[in-house]
PDB file of C-alpha atoms in Angstrom:
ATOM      1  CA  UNK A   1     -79.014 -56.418 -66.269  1.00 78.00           C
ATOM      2  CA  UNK A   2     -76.935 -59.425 -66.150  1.00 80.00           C
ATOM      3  CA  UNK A   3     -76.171 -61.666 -69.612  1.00 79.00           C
ATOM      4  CA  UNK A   4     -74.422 -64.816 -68.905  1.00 80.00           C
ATOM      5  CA  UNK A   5     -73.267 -64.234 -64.990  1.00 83.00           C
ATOM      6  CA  UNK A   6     -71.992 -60.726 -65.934  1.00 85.00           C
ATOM      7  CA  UNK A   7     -72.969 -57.654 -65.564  1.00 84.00           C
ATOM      8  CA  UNK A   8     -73.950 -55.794 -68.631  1.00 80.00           C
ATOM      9  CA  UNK A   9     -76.162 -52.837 -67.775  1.00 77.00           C
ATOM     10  CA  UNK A  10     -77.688 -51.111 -64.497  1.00 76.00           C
ATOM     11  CA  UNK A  11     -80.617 -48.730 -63.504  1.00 72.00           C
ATOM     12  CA  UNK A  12     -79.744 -45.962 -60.704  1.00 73.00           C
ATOM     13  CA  UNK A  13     -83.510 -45.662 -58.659  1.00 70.00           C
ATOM     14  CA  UNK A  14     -84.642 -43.696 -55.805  1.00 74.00           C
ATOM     15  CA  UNK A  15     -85.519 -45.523 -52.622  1.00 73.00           C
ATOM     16  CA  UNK A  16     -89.680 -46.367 -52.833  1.00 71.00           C
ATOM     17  CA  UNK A  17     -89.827 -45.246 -56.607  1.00 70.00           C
ATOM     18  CA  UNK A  18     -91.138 -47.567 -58.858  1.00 67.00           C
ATOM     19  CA  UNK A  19     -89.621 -48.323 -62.417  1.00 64.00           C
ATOM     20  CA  UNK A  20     -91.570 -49.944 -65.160  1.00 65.00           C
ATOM     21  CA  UNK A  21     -90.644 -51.321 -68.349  1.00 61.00           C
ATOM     22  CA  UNK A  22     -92.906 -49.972 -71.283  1.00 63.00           C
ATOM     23  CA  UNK A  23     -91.069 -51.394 -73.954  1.00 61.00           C
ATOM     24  CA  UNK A  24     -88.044 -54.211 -73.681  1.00 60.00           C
ATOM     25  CA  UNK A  25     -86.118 -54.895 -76.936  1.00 59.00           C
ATOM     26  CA  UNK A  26     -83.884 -57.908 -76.305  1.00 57.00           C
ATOM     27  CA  UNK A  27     -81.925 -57.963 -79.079  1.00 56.00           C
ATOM     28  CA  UNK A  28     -81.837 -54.783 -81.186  1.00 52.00           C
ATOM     29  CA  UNK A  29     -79.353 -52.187 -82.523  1.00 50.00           C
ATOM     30  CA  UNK A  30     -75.919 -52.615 -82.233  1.00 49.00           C
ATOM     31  CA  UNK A  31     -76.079 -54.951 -79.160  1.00 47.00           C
ATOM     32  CA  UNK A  32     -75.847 -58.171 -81.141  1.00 48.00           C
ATOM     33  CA  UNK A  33     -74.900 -56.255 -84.385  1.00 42.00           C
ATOM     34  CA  UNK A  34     -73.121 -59.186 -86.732  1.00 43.00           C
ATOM     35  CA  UNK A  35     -72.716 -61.711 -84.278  1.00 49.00           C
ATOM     36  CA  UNK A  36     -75.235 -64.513 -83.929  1.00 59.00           C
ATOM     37  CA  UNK A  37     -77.221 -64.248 -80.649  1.00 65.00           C
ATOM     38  CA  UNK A  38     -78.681 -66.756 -78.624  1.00 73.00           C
ATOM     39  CA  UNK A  39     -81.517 -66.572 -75.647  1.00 77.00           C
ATOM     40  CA  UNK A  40     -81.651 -69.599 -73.836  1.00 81.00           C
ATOM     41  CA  UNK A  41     -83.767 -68.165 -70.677  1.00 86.00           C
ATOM     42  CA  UNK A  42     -85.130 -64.705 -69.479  1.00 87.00           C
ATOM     43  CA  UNK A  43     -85.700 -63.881 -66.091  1.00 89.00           C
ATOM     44  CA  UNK A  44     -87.063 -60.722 -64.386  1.00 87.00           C
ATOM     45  CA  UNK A  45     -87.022 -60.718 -60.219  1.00 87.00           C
ATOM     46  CA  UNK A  46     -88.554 -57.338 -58.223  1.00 85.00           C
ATOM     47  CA  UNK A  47     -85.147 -57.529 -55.957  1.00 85.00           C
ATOM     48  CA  UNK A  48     -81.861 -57.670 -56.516  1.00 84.00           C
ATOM     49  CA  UNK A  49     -79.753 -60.168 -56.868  1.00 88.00           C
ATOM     50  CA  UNK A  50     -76.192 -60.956 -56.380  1.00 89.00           C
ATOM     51  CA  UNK A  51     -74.026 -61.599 -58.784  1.00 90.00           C
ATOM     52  CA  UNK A  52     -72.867 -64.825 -57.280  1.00 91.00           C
ATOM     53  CA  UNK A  53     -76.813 -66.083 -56.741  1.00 90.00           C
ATOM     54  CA  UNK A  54     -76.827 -65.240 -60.630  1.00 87.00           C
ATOM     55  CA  UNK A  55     -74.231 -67.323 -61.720  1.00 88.00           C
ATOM     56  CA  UNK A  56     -75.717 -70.054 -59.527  1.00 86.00           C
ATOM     57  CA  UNK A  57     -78.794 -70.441 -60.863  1.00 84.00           C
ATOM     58  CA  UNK A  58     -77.527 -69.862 -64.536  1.00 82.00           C
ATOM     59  CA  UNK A  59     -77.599 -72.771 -65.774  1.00 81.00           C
ATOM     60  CA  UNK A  60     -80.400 -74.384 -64.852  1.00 81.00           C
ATOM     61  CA  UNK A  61     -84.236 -73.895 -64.109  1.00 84.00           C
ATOM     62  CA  UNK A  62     -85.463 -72.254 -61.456  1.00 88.00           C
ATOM     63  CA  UNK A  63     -89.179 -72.799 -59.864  1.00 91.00           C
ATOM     64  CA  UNK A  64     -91.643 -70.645 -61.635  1.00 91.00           C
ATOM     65  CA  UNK A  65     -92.648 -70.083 -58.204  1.00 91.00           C
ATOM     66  CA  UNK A  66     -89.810 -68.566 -56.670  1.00 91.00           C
ATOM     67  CA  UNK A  67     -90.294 -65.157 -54.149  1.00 92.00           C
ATOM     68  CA  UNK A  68     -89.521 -62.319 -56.502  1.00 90.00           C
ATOM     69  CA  UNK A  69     -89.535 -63.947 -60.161  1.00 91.00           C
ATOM     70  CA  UNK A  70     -92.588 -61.873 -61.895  1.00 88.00           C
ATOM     71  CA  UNK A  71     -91.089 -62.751 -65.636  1.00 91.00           C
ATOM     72  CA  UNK A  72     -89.397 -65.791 -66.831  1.00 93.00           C
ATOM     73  CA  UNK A  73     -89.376 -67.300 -70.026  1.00 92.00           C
ATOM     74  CA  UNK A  74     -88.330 -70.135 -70.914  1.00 89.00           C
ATOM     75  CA  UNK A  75     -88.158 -69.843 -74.656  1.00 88.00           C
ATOM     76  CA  UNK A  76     -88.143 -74.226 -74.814  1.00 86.00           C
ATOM     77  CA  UNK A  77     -91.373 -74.021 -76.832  1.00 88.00           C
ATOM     78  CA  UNK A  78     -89.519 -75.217 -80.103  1.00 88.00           C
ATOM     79  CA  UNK A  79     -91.951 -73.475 -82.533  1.00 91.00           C
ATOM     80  CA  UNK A  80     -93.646 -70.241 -83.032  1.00 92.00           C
ATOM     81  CA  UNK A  81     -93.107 -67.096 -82.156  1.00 91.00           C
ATOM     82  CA  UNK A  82     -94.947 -66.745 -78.992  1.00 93.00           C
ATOM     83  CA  UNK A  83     -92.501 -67.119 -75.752  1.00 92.00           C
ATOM     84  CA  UNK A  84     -94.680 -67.977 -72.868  1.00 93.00           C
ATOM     85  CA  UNK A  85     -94.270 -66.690 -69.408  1.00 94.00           C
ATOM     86  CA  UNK A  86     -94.164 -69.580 -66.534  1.00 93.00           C
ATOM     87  CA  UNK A  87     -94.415 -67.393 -63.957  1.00 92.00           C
ATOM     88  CA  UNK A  88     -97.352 -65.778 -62.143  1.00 89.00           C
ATOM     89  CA  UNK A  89     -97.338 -62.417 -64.319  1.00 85.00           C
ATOM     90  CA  UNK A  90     -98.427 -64.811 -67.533  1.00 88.00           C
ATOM     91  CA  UNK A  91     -97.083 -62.040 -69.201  1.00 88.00           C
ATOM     92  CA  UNK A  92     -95.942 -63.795 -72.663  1.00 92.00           C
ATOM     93  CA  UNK A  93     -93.781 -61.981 -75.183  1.00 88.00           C
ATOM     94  CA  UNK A  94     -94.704 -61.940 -79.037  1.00 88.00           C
ATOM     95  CA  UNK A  95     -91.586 -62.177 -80.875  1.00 84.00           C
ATOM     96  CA  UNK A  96     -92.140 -60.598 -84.364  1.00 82.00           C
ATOM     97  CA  UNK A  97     -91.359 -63.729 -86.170  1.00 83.00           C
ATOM     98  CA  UNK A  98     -90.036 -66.901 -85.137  1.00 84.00           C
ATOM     99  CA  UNK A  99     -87.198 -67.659 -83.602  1.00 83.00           C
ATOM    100  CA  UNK A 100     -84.709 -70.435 -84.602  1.00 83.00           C
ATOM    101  CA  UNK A 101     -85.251 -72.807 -81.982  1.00 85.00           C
ATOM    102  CA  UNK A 102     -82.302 -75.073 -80.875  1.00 80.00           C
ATOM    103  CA  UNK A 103     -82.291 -77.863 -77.770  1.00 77.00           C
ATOM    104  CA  UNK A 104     -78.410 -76.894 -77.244  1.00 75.00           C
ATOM    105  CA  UNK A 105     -78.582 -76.113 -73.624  1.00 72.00           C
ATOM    106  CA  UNK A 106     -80.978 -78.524 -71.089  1.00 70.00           C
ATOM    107  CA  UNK A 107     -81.690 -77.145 -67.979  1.00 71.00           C
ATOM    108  CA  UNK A 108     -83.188 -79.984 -66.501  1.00 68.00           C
ATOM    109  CA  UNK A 109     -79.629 -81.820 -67.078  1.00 61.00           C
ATOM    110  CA  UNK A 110     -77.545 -78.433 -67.837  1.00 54.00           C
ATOM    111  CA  UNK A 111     -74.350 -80.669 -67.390  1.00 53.00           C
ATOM    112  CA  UNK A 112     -75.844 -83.786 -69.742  1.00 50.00           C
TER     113      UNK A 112
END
């Protein structure tokens, strides 16, 4: 698990097992724990990536398209609380209530 470029968290796994995520809290506990937290895009690839292709692609979009991506959220839909998943999976996330949506970062134009 990488947040912002650097690496936060990892997952040891055998060679040919399969891990699967029943339930993914992505803010909870003590992680953001009197701090203000902010999720400007989430993105979940089948491979691994380096930590330099990471910081790469960071900033801006990537296509919803790309070999690998089976999650990515956006979370640019400015209302509700329903984060909608642009790549093939269509697996959208219900967030139990809304977010407070901000257009601080554009990844279109990240440096605009």
């Amino acid at each position: 698990m990488y947040i912002d470029g650097q690496k936060n968290a990892n997952k040891q796994m055998e060679s040919g097992k399969t891990f699967s995520f029943g339930t993914v809290t992505l803010v909870g506990g003590s992680w953001c724990y009197g701090q203000a937290c902010s999720l400007a895009q989430i993105r979940m690839w089948d491979k691994c990536l380096s930590q330099a292709t990471l910081q790469d692609a960071m900033n801006r979009g990537v296509p919803s398209d790309s070999p690998g991506l089976f999650g990515y959220w956006k979370c640019d839909e400015g209302e509700g609380s329903l984060l909608k998943d642009s790549s093939p999976g269509g697996n959208d996330i219900q967030l139990k209530s809304a977010p407070k949506w901000s257009d601080e970062i554009n990844f279109l134009h990240p440096n605009g």
